[in-house]
Amino acid sequence: MKKWFRIAGLVSVLILSGLLFAQQSTELPALKQEAVTEVDRLQTFTQQMVDQIFSYSELGFQEVETSRYVTGILEKNGFRVERGVAGIPTAWVATYGSGKPVIAFITDLDCIPRASQKPGVAYHDPMVEGAPGHGEGHNSGMAVNVTAALVLKKLLEGHKIAGTIKIFPGVAEEILGSKAFYVRAGLFKDVDIVLGAHVWHEFSTSYGTGDGKWSGLVSVQYFFHGKAAHAAGAPWDGRSALDGVSLMNAGWEFRREHLRLQQRSHYVIVNGGDQPNVVPSEAAVWYYFRELDYPHIKSLYGIGNTMADAAAKMSDTTVDRKLVGSAWPTHFNKVIAEWQQKNIEQVGMPNWSEADQTLAKALQKEIGAKVEGLKDKVTPLSEPMKDPIGGGSDDVGDISWNVPMVYLMYPANIPNLPGHSWANAVSMATPIAHKGSTAGAKVQAMTALDFLLQPELVKQAWDYFRNVETKEIHYESFLAPEDKPAIEMNKEKMERFRPQLKKYYYDPAKYKSYLEQLGISYPTVKAQP
Ligand SMILES: [Zn+2]
């Protein structure tokens, strides 16, 4: 008898939960449609945010205006904002709602040195000569995520859906400076799913090692200390810190031939001394050591340290080092990627205008790239590459090893550009970036709804995370306990350029678009010879 009761009870629970699930799944398409309509309704808001952040042009760790602007909007819309998280003044977390699941959005804020460029102009024409600019397109990410979050807030309220929305800024992504510290500070402890967004010229997502063109890295500065002396009068009394730097670099160039082909390493001399008649007592060099996985990155870093110590010995100087950034190679979640892909396909590519295509083709021609305009099809989801070859890095990698995460690539830029240059800024405050960000916001909102309304998907994503991704590889931070975020970076540069950039801050109260404020006719291309 008792047994029968139990079985009957179980059956009714199953039927009930089946019914609830069926009800939710039929609601889901309607809710997604509502999200699409609401994102479209916010097109002007999205465009203004893209343009506003473009005009701020702030380098990593100095995203002061950008953070003030975005958190102000979020607070006005009922999000709780905690500022200065993880020991980083420009970092913050914005939260709305309550209960499970907790869906977090993240996207970058910072720009690129010397990438200042007038938007909509298909040749190099800086806004402010030598100034930083959005030569990667990070100005569009917050427009994508904040638009999606505002729409979700409305839907959660209107339909009484449980769940929490969080928004994180990718501070100092260009120097891989923040995410390992976010993880160390425990900011993702209660998060179930992370939906990152990054500007690209394709509409795509990926899982695992993706297209294989990602590396992890450590970014380290080596400071050599010597002894000043008159470089002609008494050079034998001096010890040149620049000699230390030069010997380290020469050593690295010889060693490079005997490293794995998958490694990528590069350096810049950040301090080479003051003037030739003074033996440099201080000099510094900054290295990025990139490899495909944690053990290989560690080993490359070790070789760098040995090289620095040996160079100091040869030059009779001393050396110390500071880790300024780190990133695990990315590994994105298959379950979330498959659901996100369906949404990408449903939203489809933006409708590019004749003017958009003219700008894209003129820029491609100008820089000697293949002239093919903008993409007109979304990218299918593909199997991860079996033998990754490595390439760029993103410190969201650290998050992807702590929480199930995907990285939406939304189509707000022009194909075939060099990356990290003025050329990549050309489209970033034009209708190309505006439409691409609106499309991205739709997918972010729809994917969040998938996971808010179907709790079993959250479980599936965690199953993949636990049983596939982290089955054999366990996250270990590159950070030593004494490492701190390099928040002083870019301070001087930004102080130098901010007054000039300020004159060009976008004023949406006066101008419909940034192009209108700057008086740029769209598109501006060189006359055909
Ligand atoms: Zn980026």
Short mmCIF file of N, CA, C and O in Angstrom, two decimals, residues 434-491:
data_model
loop_
_atom_site.label_atom_id
_atom_site.label_comp_id
_atom_site.label_asym_id
_atom_site.label_seq_id
_atom_site.Cartn_x
_atom_site.Cartn_y
_atom_site.Cartn_z
N HIS A 434 26.29 49.91 -34.76
CA HIS A 434 24.97 50.04 -34.11
C HIS A 434 24.10 48.81 -34.39
O HIS A 434 23.51 48.22 -33.50
N LYS A 435 24.03 48.43 -35.67
CA LYS A 435 23.17 47.30 -36.04
C LYS A 435 23.73 45.99 -35.48
O LYS A 435 22.98 45.13 -35.02
N GLY A 436 25.05 45.85 -35.53
CA GLY A 436 25.68 44.64 -35.02
C GLY A 436 25.44 44.49 -33.52
O GLY A 436 25.24 43.38 -33.02
N SER A 437 25.44 45.60 -32.79
CA SER A 437 25.23 45.55 -31.34
C SER A 437 23.78 45.21 -31.02
O SER A 437 23.51 44.46 -30.07
N THR A 438 22.85 45.73 -31.80
CA THR A 438 21.43 45.38 -31.60
C THR A 438 21.22 43.89 -31.83
O THR A 438 20.56 43.20 -31.04
N ALA A 439 21.85 43.35 -32.90
CA ALA A 439 21.73 41.91 -33.17
C ALA A 439 22.33 41.11 -32.01
O ALA A 439 21.76 40.11 -31.56
N GLY A 440 23.48 41.56 -31.50
CA GLY A 440 24.13 40.87 -30.39
C GLY A 440 23.27 40.88 -29.14
O GLY A 440 23.16 39.87 -28.43
N ALA A 441 22.64 42.02 -28.86
CA ALA A 441 21.79 42.14 -27.66
C ALA A 441 20.62 41.15 -27.72
O ALA A 441 20.22 40.58 -26.70
N LYS A 442 20.08 40.96 -28.92
CA LYS A 442 18.96 40.01 -29.06
C LYS A 442 19.42 38.60 -28.65
O LYS A 442 18.73 37.92 -27.90
N VAL A 443 20.57 38.19 -29.16
CA VAL A 443 21.05 36.84 -28.86
C VAL A 443 21.38 36.71 -27.37
O VAL A 443 21.08 35.67 -26.75
N GLN A 444 21.98 37.74 -26.78
CA GLN A 444 22.29 37.68 -25.34
C GLN A 444 21.01 37.49 -24.52
O GLN A 444 20.94 36.65 -23.61
N ALA A 445 19.98 38.28 -24.85
CA ALA A 445 18.72 38.20 -24.09
C ALA A 445 18.05 36.84 -24.31
O ALA A 445 17.57 36.20 -23.36
N MET A 446 18.04 36.37 -25.54
CA MET A 446 17.38 35.08 -25.85
C MET A 446 18.09 33.92 -25.16
O MET A 446 17.45 33.00 -24.63
N THR A 447 19.42 33.95 -25.17
CA THR A 447 20.17 32.86 -24.54
C THR A 447 19.97 32.87 -23.03
O THR A 447 19.83 31.81 -22.40
N ALA A 448 19.92 34.05 -22.44
CA ALA A 448 19.64 34.13 -21.00
C ALA A 448 18.27 33.54 -20.71
O ALA A 448 18.10 32.79 -19.74
N LEU A 449 17.29 33.83 -21.56
CA LEU A 449 15.94 33.28 -21.35
C LEU A 449 15.94 31.75 -21.43
O LEU A 449 15.26 31.09 -20.65
N ASP A 450 16.71 31.19 -22.36
CA ASP A 450 16.83 29.73 -22.45
C ASP A 450 17.19 29.14 -21.09
O ASP A 450 16.63 28.13 -20.67
N PHE A 451 18.16 29.77 -20.42
CA PHE A 451 18.67 29.20 -19.17
C PHE A 451 17.84 29.62 -17.95
O PHE A 451 17.81 28.92 -16.96
N LEU A 452 17.16 30.76 -18.05
CA LEU A 452 16.28 31.19 -16.95
C LEU A 452 15.04 30.31 -16.89
O LEU A 452 14.52 30.01 -15.82
N LEU A 453 14.55 29.90 -18.05
CA LEU A 453 13.28 29.16 -18.08
C LEU A 453 13.43 27.65 -18.12
O LEU A 453 12.45 26.94 -17.96
N GLN A 454 14.63 27.17 -18.36
CA GLN A 454 14.81 25.71 -18.42
C GLN A 454 15.95 25.30 -17.48
O GLN A 454 17.08 25.10 -17.93
N PRO A 455 15.65 25.17 -16.19
CA PRO A 455 16.70 24.90 -15.20
C PRO A 455 17.53 23.66 -15.52
O PRO A 455 18.70 23.58 -15.15
N GLU A 456 16.93 22.70 -16.24
CA GLU A 456 17.70 21.48 -16.55
C GLU A 456 18.87 21.79 -17.49
O GLU A 456 19.86 21.07 -17.52
N LEU A 457 18.77 22.91 -18.24
CA LEU A 457 19.89 23.28 -19.11
C LEU A 457 21.09 23.75 -18.30
O LEU A 457 22.25 23.52 -18.66
N VAL A 458 20.80 24.43 -17.18
CA VAL A 458 21.89 24.87 -16.30
C VAL A 458 22.64 23.65 -15.80
O VAL A 458 23.88 23.61 -15.80
N LYS A 459 21.87 22.62 -15.45
CA LYS A 459 22.47 21.38 -14.97
C LYS A 459 23.32 20.72 -16.08
O LYS A 459 24.44 20.28 -15.84
N GLN A 460 22.77 20.71 -17.29
CA GLN A 460 23.53 20.12 -18.41
C GLN A 460 24.84 20.87 -18.68
O GLN A 460 25.87 20.26 -18.96
N ALA A 461 24.78 22.19 -18.57
CA ALA A 461 26.00 23.00 -18.79
C ALA A 461 27.05 22.66 -17.74
O ALA A 461 28.24 22.54 -18.04
N TRP A 462 26.59 22.49 -16.49
CA TRP A 462 27.53 22.13 -15.41
C TRP A 462 28.05 20.71 -15.58
O TRP A 462 29.18 20.41 -15.21
N ASP A 463 27.23 19.82 -16.11
CA ASP A 463 27.70 18.44 -16.37
C ASP A 463 28.86 18.47 -17.36
O ASP A 463 29.87 17.80 -17.18
N TYR A 464 28.69 19.25 -18.43
CA TYR A 464 29.78 19.38 -19.41
C TYR A 464 31.02 19.98 -18.74
O TYR A 464 32.15 19.51 -18.93
N PHE A 465 30.78 21.02 -17.93
CA PHE A 465 31.89 21.70 -17.26
C PHE A 465 32.67 20.72 -16.36
O PHE A 465 33.90 20.68 -16.39
N ARG A 466 31.92 19.92 -15.58
CA ARG A 466 32.57 19.02 -14.61
C ARG A 466 33.13 17.76 -15.26
O ARG A 466 34.23 17.33 -14.94
N ASN A 467 32.36 17.18 -16.20
CA ASN A 467 32.73 15.86 -16.70
C ASN A 467 33.52 15.86 -18.00
O ASN A 467 34.07 14.84 -18.40
N VAL A 468 33.54 16.99 -18.68
CA VAL A 468 34.33 17.06 -19.91
C VAL A 468 35.48 18.07 -19.73
O VAL A 468 36.64 17.70 -19.67
N GLU A 469 35.09 19.34 -19.58
CA GLU A 469 36.11 20.39 -19.56
C GLU A 469 37.14 20.21 -18.44
O GLU A 469 38.34 20.21 -18.69
N THR A 470 36.65 20.07 -17.21
CA THR A 470 37.60 20.07 -16.08
C THR A 470 37.85 18.66 -15.54
O THR A 470 38.29 18.49 -14.42
N LYS A 471 37.55 17.66 -16.39
CA LYS A 471 37.74 16.28 -15.94
C LYS A 471 39.23 16.03 -15.61
O LYS A 471 39.56 15.45 -14.59
N GLU A 472 40.09 16.48 -16.50
CA GLU A 472 41.51 16.23 -16.28
C GLU A 472 42.32 17.50 -16.00
O GLU A 472 43.40 17.42 -15.43
N ILE A 473 41.80 18.63 -16.43
CA ILE A 473 42.56 19.87 -16.23
C ILE A 473 41.91 20.69 -15.11
O ILE A 473 40.71 20.94 -15.15
N HIS A 474 42.69 21.08 -14.14
CA HIS A 474 42.15 21.87 -13.03
C HIS A 474 42.78 23.25 -13.02
O HIS A 474 43.98 23.39 -13.21
N TYR A 475 41.94 24.22 -12.79
CA TYR A 475 42.39 25.61 -12.82
C TYR A 475 43.35 25.92 -11.68
O TYR A 475 43.09 25.59 -10.53
N GLU A 476 44.47 26.53 -12.05
CA GLU A 476 45.41 27.06 -11.06
C GLU A 476 45.72 28.46 -11.53
O GLU A 476 46.09 28.64 -12.70
N SER A 477 45.61 29.42 -10.66
CA SER A 477 45.85 30.79 -11.09
C SER A 477 47.34 31.01 -11.35
O SER A 477 48.19 30.40 -10.72
N PHE A 478 47.64 31.89 -12.31
CA PHE A 478 49.04 32.30 -12.51
C PHE A 478 49.47 33.29 -11.43
O PHE A 478 50.64 33.61 -11.31
N LEU A 479 48.50 33.82 -10.69
CA LEU A 479 48.81 34.86 -9.72
C LEU A 479 49.45 34.28 -8.47
O LEU A 479 48.96 33.29 -7.92
N ALA A 480 50.51 34.92 -8.03
CA ALA A 480 51.07 34.61 -6.71
C ALA A 480 50.27 35.43 -5.69
O ALA A 480 49.69 36.45 -6.06
N PRO A 481 50.24 34.98 -4.43
CA PRO A 481 49.41 35.72 -3.45
C PRO A 481 49.76 37.20 -3.37
O PRO A 481 48.89 38.03 -3.11
N GLU A 482 51.04 37.54 -3.65
CA GLU A 482 51.43 38.95 -3.51
C GLU A 482 51.12 39.78 -4.76
O GLU A 482 51.25 40.99 -4.75
N ASP A 483 50.72 39.13 -5.87
CA ASP A 483 50.41 39.89 -7.09
C ASP A 483 49.17 40.75 -6.91
O ASP A 483 48.16 40.30 -6.37
N LYS A 484 49.28 41.98 -7.39
CA LYS A 484 48.15 42.93 -7.29
C LYS A 484 47.80 43.42 -8.69
O LYS A 484 48.67 43.47 -9.56
N PRO A 485 46.56 43.84 -8.91
CA PRO A 485 46.21 44.40 -10.23
C PRO A 485 47.08 45.63 -10.54
O PRO A 485 47.34 46.44 -9.64
N ALA A 486 47.50 45.76 -11.79
CA ALA A 486 48.43 46.84 -12.18
C ALA A 486 47.66 48.13 -12.46
O ALA A 486 47.72 48.68 -13.57
N ILE A 487 46.94 48.60 -11.45
CA ILE A 487 45.98 49.70 -11.67
C ILE A 487 46.62 51.04 -12.02
O ILE A 487 45.95 51.96 -12.45
N GLU A 488 47.94 51.13 -11.85
CA GLU A 488 48.63 52.39 -12.20
C GLU A 488 48.95 52.47 -13.69
O GLU A 488 49.31 53.53 -14.19
N MET A 489 48.77 51.33 -14.40
CA MET A 489 49.11 51.31 -15.82
C MET A 489 48.26 52.33 -16.59
O MET A 489 47.08 52.51 -16.28
N ASN A 490 48.87 52.92 -17.59
CA ASN A 490 48.18 53.84 -18.52
C ASN A 490 47.74 55.17 -17.90
O ASN A 490 47.09 55.97 -18.56
N LYS A 491 48.08 55.38 -16.64
CA LYS A 491 47.60 56.58 -15.95
C LYS A 491 48.15 57.84 -16.62
O LYS A 491 47.39 58.75 -16.98
#
